[in-house]
Structure formats: C-alpha cells, structure tokens
Coordinates of C-alpha atoms and ligand atoms in Angstrom, one line a residue:
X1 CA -5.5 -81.8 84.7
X2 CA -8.3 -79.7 84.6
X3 CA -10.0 -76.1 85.2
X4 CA -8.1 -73.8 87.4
X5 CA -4.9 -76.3 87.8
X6 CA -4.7 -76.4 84.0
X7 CA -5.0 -72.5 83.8
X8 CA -2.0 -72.4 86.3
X9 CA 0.3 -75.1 84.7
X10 CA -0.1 -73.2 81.5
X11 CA 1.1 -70.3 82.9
X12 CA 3.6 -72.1 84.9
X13 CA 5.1 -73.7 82.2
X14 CA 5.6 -70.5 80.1
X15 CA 7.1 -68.4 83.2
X16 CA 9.5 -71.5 84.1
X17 CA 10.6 -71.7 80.5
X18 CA 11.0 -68.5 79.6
X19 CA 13.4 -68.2 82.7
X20 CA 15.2 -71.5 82.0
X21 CA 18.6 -70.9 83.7
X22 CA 16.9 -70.1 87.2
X23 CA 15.5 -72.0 89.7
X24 CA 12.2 -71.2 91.5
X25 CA 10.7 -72.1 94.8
X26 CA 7.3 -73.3 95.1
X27 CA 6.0 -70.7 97.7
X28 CA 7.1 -67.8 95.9
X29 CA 5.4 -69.6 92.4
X30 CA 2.2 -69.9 94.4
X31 CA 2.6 -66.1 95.1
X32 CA 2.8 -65.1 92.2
X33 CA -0.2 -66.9 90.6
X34 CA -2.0 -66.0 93.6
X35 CA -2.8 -69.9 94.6
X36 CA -1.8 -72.1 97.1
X37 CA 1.6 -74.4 97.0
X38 CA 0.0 -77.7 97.1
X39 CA -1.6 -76.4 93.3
X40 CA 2.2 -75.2 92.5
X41 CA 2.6 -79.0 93.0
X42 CA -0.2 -80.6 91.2
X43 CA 0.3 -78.3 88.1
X44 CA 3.7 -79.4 87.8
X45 CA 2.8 -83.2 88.5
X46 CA 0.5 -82.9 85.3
X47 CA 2.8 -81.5 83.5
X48 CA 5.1 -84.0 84.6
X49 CA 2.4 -86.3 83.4
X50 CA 2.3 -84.7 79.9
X51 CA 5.5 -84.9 79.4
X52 CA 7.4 -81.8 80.3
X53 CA 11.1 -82.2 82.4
X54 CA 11.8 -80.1 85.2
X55 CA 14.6 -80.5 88.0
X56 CA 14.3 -80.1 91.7
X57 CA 17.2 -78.7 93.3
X58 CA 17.6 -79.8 97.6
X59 CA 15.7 -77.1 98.4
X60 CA 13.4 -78.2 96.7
X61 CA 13.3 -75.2 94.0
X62 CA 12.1 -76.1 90.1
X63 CA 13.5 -75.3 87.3
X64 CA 12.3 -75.9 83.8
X65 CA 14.3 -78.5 81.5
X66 CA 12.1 -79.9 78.2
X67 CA 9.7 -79.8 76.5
X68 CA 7.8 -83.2 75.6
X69 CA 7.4 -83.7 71.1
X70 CA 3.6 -83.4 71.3
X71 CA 1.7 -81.2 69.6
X72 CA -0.4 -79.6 72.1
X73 CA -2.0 -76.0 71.3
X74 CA -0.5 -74.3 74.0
X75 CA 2.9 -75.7 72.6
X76 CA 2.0 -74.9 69.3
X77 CA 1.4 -71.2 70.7
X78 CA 4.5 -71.0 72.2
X79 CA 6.3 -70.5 69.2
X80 CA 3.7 -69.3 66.9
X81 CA 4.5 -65.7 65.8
X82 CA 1.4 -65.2 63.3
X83 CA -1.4 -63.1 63.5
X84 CA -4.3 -65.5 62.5
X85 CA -3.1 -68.6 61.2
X86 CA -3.1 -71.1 63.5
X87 CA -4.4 -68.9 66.2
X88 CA -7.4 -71.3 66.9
X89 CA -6.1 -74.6 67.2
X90 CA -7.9 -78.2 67.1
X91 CA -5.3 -80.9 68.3
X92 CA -6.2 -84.5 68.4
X93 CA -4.3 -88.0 68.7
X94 CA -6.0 -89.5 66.2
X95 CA -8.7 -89.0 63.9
X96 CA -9.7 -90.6 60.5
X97 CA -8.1 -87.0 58.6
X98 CA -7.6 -83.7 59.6
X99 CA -9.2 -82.3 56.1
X100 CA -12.5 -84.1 57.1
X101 CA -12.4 -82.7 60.4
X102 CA -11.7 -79.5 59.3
X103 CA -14.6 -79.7 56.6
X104 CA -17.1 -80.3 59.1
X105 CA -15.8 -77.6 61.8
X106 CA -16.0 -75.0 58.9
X107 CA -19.2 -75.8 57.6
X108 CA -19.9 -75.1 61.6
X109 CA -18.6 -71.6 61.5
X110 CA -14.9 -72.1 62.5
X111 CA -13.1 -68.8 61.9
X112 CA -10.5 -68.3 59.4
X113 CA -7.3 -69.6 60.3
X114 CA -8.6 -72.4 62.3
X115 CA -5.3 -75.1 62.7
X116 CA -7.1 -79.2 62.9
X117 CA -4.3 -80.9 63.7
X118 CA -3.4 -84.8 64.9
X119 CA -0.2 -87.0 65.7
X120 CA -2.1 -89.8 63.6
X121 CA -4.8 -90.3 61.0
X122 CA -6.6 -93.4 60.4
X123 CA -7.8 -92.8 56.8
X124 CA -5.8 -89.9 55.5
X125 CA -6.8 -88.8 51.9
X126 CA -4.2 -87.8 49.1
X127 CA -4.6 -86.4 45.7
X128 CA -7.0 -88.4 42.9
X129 CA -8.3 -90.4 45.9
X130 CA -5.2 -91.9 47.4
X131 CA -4.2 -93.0 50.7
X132 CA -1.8 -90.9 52.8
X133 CA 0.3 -92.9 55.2
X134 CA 0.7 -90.9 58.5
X135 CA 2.6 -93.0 61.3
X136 CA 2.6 -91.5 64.9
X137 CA 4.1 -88.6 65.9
X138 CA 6.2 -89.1 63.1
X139 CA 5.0 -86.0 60.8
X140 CA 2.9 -82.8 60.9
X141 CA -0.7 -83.9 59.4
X142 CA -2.6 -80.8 59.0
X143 CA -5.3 -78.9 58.1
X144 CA -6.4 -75.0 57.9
X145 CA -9.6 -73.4 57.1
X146 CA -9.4 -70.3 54.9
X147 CA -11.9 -68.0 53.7
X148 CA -10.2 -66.3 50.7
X149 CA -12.9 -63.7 49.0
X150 CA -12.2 -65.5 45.3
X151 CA -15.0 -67.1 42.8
X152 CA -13.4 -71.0 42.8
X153 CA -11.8 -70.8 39.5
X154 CA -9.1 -68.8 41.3
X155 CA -8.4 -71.1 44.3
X156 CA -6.2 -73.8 42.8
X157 CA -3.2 -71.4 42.9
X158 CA -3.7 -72.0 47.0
X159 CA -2.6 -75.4 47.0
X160 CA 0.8 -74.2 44.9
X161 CA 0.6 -71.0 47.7
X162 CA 1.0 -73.1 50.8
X163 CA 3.7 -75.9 48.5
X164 CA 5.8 -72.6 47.6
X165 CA 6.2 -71.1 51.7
X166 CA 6.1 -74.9 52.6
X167 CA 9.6 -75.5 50.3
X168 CA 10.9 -72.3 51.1
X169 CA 10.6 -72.8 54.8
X170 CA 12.5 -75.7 54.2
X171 CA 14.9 -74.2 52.3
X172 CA 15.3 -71.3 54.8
X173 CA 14.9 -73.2 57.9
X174 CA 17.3 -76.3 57.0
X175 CA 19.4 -75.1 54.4
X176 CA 18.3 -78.2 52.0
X177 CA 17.1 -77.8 48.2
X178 CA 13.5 -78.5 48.4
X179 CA 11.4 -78.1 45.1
X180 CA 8.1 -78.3 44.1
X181 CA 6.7 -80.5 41.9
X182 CA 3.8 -78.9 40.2
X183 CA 0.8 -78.6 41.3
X184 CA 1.6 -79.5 45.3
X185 CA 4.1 -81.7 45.8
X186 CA 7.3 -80.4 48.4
X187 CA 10.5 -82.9 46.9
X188 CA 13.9 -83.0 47.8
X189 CA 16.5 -84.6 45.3
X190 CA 13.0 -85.9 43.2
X191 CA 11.8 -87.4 46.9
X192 CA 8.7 -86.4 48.2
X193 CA 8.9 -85.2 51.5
X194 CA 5.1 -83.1 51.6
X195 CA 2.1 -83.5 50.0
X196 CA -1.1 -81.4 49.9
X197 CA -4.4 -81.4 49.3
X198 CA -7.0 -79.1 48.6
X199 CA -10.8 -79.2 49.4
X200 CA -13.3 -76.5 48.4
X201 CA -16.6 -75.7 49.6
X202 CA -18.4 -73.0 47.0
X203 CA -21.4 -71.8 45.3
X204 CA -21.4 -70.8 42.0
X205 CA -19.3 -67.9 42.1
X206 CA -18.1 -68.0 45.5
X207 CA -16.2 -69.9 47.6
X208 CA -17.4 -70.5 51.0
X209 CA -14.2 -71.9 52.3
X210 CA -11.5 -74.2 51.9
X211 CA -9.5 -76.7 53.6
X212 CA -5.5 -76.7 53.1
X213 CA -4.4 -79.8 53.7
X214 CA -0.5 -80.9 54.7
X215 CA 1.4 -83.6 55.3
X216 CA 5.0 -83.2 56.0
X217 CA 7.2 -86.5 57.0
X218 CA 9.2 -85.2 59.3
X219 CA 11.4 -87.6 61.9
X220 CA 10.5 -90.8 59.7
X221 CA 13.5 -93.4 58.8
X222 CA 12.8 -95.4 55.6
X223 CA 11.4 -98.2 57.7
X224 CA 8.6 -96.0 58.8
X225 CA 7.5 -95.6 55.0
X226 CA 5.3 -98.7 53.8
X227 CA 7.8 -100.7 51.5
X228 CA 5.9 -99.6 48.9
X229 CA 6.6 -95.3 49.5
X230 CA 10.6 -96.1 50.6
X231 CA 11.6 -96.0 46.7
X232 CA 10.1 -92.0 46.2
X233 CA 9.6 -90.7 50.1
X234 CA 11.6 -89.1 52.6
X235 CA 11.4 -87.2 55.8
X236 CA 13.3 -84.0 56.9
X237 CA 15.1 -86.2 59.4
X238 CA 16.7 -88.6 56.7
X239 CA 17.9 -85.4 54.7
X240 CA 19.4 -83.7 57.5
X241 CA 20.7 -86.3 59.2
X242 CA 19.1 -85.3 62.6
X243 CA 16.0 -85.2 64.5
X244 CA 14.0 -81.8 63.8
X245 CA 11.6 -79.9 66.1
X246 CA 8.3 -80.6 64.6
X247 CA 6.6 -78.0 66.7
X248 CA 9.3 -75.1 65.8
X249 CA 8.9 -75.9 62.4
X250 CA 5.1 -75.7 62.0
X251 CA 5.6 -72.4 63.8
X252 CA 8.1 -71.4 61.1
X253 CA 5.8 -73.2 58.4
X254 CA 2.5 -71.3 59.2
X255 CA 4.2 -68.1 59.8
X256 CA 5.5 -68.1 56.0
X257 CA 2.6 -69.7 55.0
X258 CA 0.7 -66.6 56.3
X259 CA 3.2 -64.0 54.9
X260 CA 2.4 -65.9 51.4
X261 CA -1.7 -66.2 51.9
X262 CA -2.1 -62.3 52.7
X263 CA 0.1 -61.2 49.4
X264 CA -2.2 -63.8 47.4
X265 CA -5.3 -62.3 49.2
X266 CA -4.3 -59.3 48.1
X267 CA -2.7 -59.4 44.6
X268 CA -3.5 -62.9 43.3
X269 CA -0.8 -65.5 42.4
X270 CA 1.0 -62.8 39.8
X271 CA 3.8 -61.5 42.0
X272 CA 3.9 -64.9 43.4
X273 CA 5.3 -66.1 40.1
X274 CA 8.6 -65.5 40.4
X275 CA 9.0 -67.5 43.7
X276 CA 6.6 -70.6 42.6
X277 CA 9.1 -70.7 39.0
X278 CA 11.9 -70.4 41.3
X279 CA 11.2 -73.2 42.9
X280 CA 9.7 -75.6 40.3
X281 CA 11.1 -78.8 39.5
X282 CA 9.2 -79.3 36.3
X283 CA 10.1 -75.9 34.3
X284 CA 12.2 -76.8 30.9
X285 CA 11.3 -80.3 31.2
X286 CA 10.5 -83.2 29.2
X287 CA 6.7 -84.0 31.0
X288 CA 3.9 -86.9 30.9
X289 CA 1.0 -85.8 31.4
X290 CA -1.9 -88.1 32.6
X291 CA -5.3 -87.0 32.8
X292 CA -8.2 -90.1 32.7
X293 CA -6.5 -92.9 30.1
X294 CA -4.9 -90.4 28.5
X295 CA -1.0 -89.8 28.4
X296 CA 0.7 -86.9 26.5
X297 CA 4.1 -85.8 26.5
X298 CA 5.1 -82.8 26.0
X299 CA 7.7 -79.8 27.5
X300 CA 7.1 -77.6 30.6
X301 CA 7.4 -74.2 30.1
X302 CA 5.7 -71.8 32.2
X303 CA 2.9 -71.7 35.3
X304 CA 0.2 -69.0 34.5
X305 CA -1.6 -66.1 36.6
X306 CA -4.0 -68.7 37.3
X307 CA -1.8 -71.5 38.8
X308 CA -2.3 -73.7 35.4
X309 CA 1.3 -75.6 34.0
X310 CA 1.6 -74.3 30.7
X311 CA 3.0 -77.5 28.1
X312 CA 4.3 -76.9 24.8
X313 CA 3.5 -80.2 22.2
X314 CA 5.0 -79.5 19.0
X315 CA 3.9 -76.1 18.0
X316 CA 1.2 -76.1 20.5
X317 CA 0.7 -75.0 23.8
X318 CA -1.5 -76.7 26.3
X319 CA -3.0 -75.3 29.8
X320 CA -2.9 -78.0 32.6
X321 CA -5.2 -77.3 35.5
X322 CA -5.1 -81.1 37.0
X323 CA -4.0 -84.2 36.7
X324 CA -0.6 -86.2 37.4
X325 CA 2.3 -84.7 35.9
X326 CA 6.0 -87.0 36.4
X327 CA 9.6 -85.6 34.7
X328 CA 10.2 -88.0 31.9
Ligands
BTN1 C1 -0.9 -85.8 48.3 O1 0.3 -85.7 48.1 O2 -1.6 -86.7 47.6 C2 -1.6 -85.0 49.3 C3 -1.5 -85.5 50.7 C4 -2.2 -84.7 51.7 C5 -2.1 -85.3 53.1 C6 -2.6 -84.4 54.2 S1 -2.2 -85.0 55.8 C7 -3.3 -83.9 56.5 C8 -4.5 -83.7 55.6 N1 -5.5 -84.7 56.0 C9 -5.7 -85.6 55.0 O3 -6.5 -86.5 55.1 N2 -4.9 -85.3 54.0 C10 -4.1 -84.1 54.2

C-alpha cells in the first residue's frame, strides 16, 4: 500500500479496533475519512495483505478481529504509552544488527529515543565480541539511541539501567523471578533469557550518544536455540508456558525502561541501587572473575554509585567495571 491508501488503512485499522465488538459498513467508513468506498476496500485488502483479520458480515459490514505478530511501527505505536522512547521508530525484516544500524542513524542526527528494530539479524553482536543468535520473529532484537548529558565514565550504569526495568517488567508483567546477572544479563532460574549490549560514541569528556542494545528471546522452544545455547537459554514462552505478545511487551518494556532512564538522567544510578541489588543474582556469592587470562575468585558484595561489582578477596576489596563474571 502506499500514500494516501496507507494513510487511510492506518487510520482504519485503529478506528475498527478500537471499536472491536461493532461492525461497520463501508460507505459510512468512506464518510468518515472523507474518501471514496472503493479506497475503504483497498485499505482493508492491504491490510488483509499484512496480515490483519477482519470479518465481513452479509451485508457486507467489517469488523476488526487480529492483529498480525509483526512488528510494524504503527503496531508498535498502538500500544506505546511513552513520551519519547520509542516515539521514532526504524523497523526492518532483517538487517546485519540493529546496534550497527542504530550507530550509523545517530551519527546522522537521529533524535533521542530513536527505536531500530528488526524480526531478524544476520550478524548480531554480543558482549566481548560474541555472536547473538536471533531466529525470525522469534524475539525482540533492539536497539535505542540515547543522548544522556554524562562524561563516559558514567554510562556503564545504562546497560545495568535498561537490564534492571528489563527484569522488572518481567517480573511485573508475567509474574516470573527474573534476575540480573551483573553487568547486563536478564536470567531466569540461572537461564539467560536477555542480553544487552552497550555502544558508546564520546569525546573526551562527553558522550555523544549511545546505543542500547536488547535481545529478549521471547516465543523460542529449545529447538530454536543452536544446540550449543539450549544448556543456558530460554525464552519467555518456555517459562510461562504460553505464547506472549511480543509487541505488548516491548510497549510495557520501553515504557519502564523510560520511567528508569529519566530518574538516572536526573539523579545518577544512586537511588537506583536499591532496585538493581534487589534484583541481582550475584550479591553474597562465591564469583570467578575473568578479565584477559586472568581468573580470580573472590565474593560479591555490593554494586557501587558507579555501576562497578564490588568483590571482596581475603581482606581486600576489588572494583569490577568489566569483564565475565559466572556464580561459582
Ligand atoms: C550479550 O548478552 O552478549 C548481549 C546481546 C545483545 C544482543 C542485542 S540484539 C539487538 C542488538 N543488536 C545487536 O547486534 N546486538 C544487540
């Protein structure tokens, strides 16, 4: 569809559906979008097209009946109760990774908030230069662009921001026990159901932007993993035993996400603390720390104002800003 005919099966779409229970007929649709009824018709056919259900009663009235599991922007939208994240949204089917998408729309001037999303990713990037897996409509692969006004020593606490509303969304939304596993990892039951990653762009002293990365497995059974993930990954669908809304929970996802990004704007990760402890699997545990070739253990004991894991060793205690940190 395109122009004019898209312009009316957006708005068509959200009267029909906003009215579920009634039926409408195609004259008085065309009435009130001020167009003709043969357009009424080829909006709904492309809608049809994308995916959408509707039913035609004998007198040839329309009703709305589903929505399709894509992740269009207007779809997105539909649900989307933020104020500016997410409010500018970038979906594709499939590109190499959102995060390097994202990258190069920011360096072009895309504002703050900006949502790159796709249903697949041909070279998704994890942490210390992994791959990330991301079947086909089978997760959430994401990226935002932020501008937070911090000098880059500060903006590691954002990747533990968005893993803290991501787990409590979770929590909240599906009643299961997510955790996370220092510095971004979302787990449930030690299973890692997210994963995000953090790119910077900065000067000096300031940060110009950064990218906020996240990939959530969603509606994934084990034998969507690679053989070698099933042993540590899970989705949301094999904990709760049913298939989730992936678009509903974005919309739940970026609205806490939001909530959690203006407090940290405005007050840094300190009054944060108590939720991102809360939540941490790794507090009061026996930890290995690797960092290059070397491998310490040692206990976890706190997570500072700055986002580092604080380890006590013996009598000392040691400040971890990076790295891979596994529960012994
Ligand atoms: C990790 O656990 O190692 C982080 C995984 C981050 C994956 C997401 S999926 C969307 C975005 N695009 C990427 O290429 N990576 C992140």
């Amino acid at each position: 569809m395109r122009g004019r005919v898209d312009e009316i099966a957006i708005g068509l779409l959200s009267f029909l559906r906003k009215s579920r229970e009634r039926s409408y007929a195609i004259p008085k649709l065309a009435e009130k979008f001020s167009t003709r009824p043969r357009f009424i018709n080829q909006a709904l056919r492309g809608l049809v097209v994308w995916g959408y259900k509707f039913e035609f009663d004998n007198t040839s009235k329309v009703r709305f009946v589903s929505a399709p599991d894509s992740i269009f922007p207007h779809e997105i939208e539909h649900y989307l109760k933020t104020k500016f994240i997410g409010r500018n949204i970038i979906s594709h089917f499939s590109v190499p990774s959102t995060n390097s998408l994202a990258f190069s729309l920011a360096e072009d001037g895309a504002p703050e908030g900006t949502l790159v999303i796709a249903e697949k990713q041909t070279s998704g990037r994890g942490r210390l230069g992994r791959r990330w897996h991301s079947s086909p409509k089978k997760g959430l692969w994401t990226s935002l662009i932020l501008k937070p006004p911090f000098p880059p020593a500060e903006l590691p606490g954002l990747s533990i921001v968005a893993a803290t509303a991501l787990a409590e969304t979770i929590i909240s939304k599906l009643e299961l026990d997510a955790k996370v596993k220092w510095p971004n990892d979302c787990l449930i039951d030690g299973y890692k159901v997210a994963g995000i990653l953090t790119e910077i762009s900065a000067e000096l002293d300031k940060a110009n932007f950064v990218i906020v990365g996240t990939g959530i497995n969603i509606n994934h059974t084990t034998k969507d993993f690679p053989p070698a993930f099933r042993r540590r990954a899970t989705s949301l669908k094999i904990e709760t035993g049913g298939r989730i809304d992936r678009v509903r929970f974005l919309a739940d996802f970026l609205l806490e996400f939001e909530k959690t990004y203006i407090q940290f704007k405005r007050h840094g990760l300190k009054p944060l603390l108590p939720r991102i402890k809360k939540l941490s699997s790794l507090l009061g545990k026996q930890v290995r720390l690797k960092k290059g070739n070397k491998t310490i253990l040692a206990k976890a004991v706190d997570i500072g104002v700055d986002g580092a894991l604080l380890v006590r060793r013996r009598k000392e205690t040691l400040r971890v800003t990076a790295g891979e940190v596994t529960v012994v």
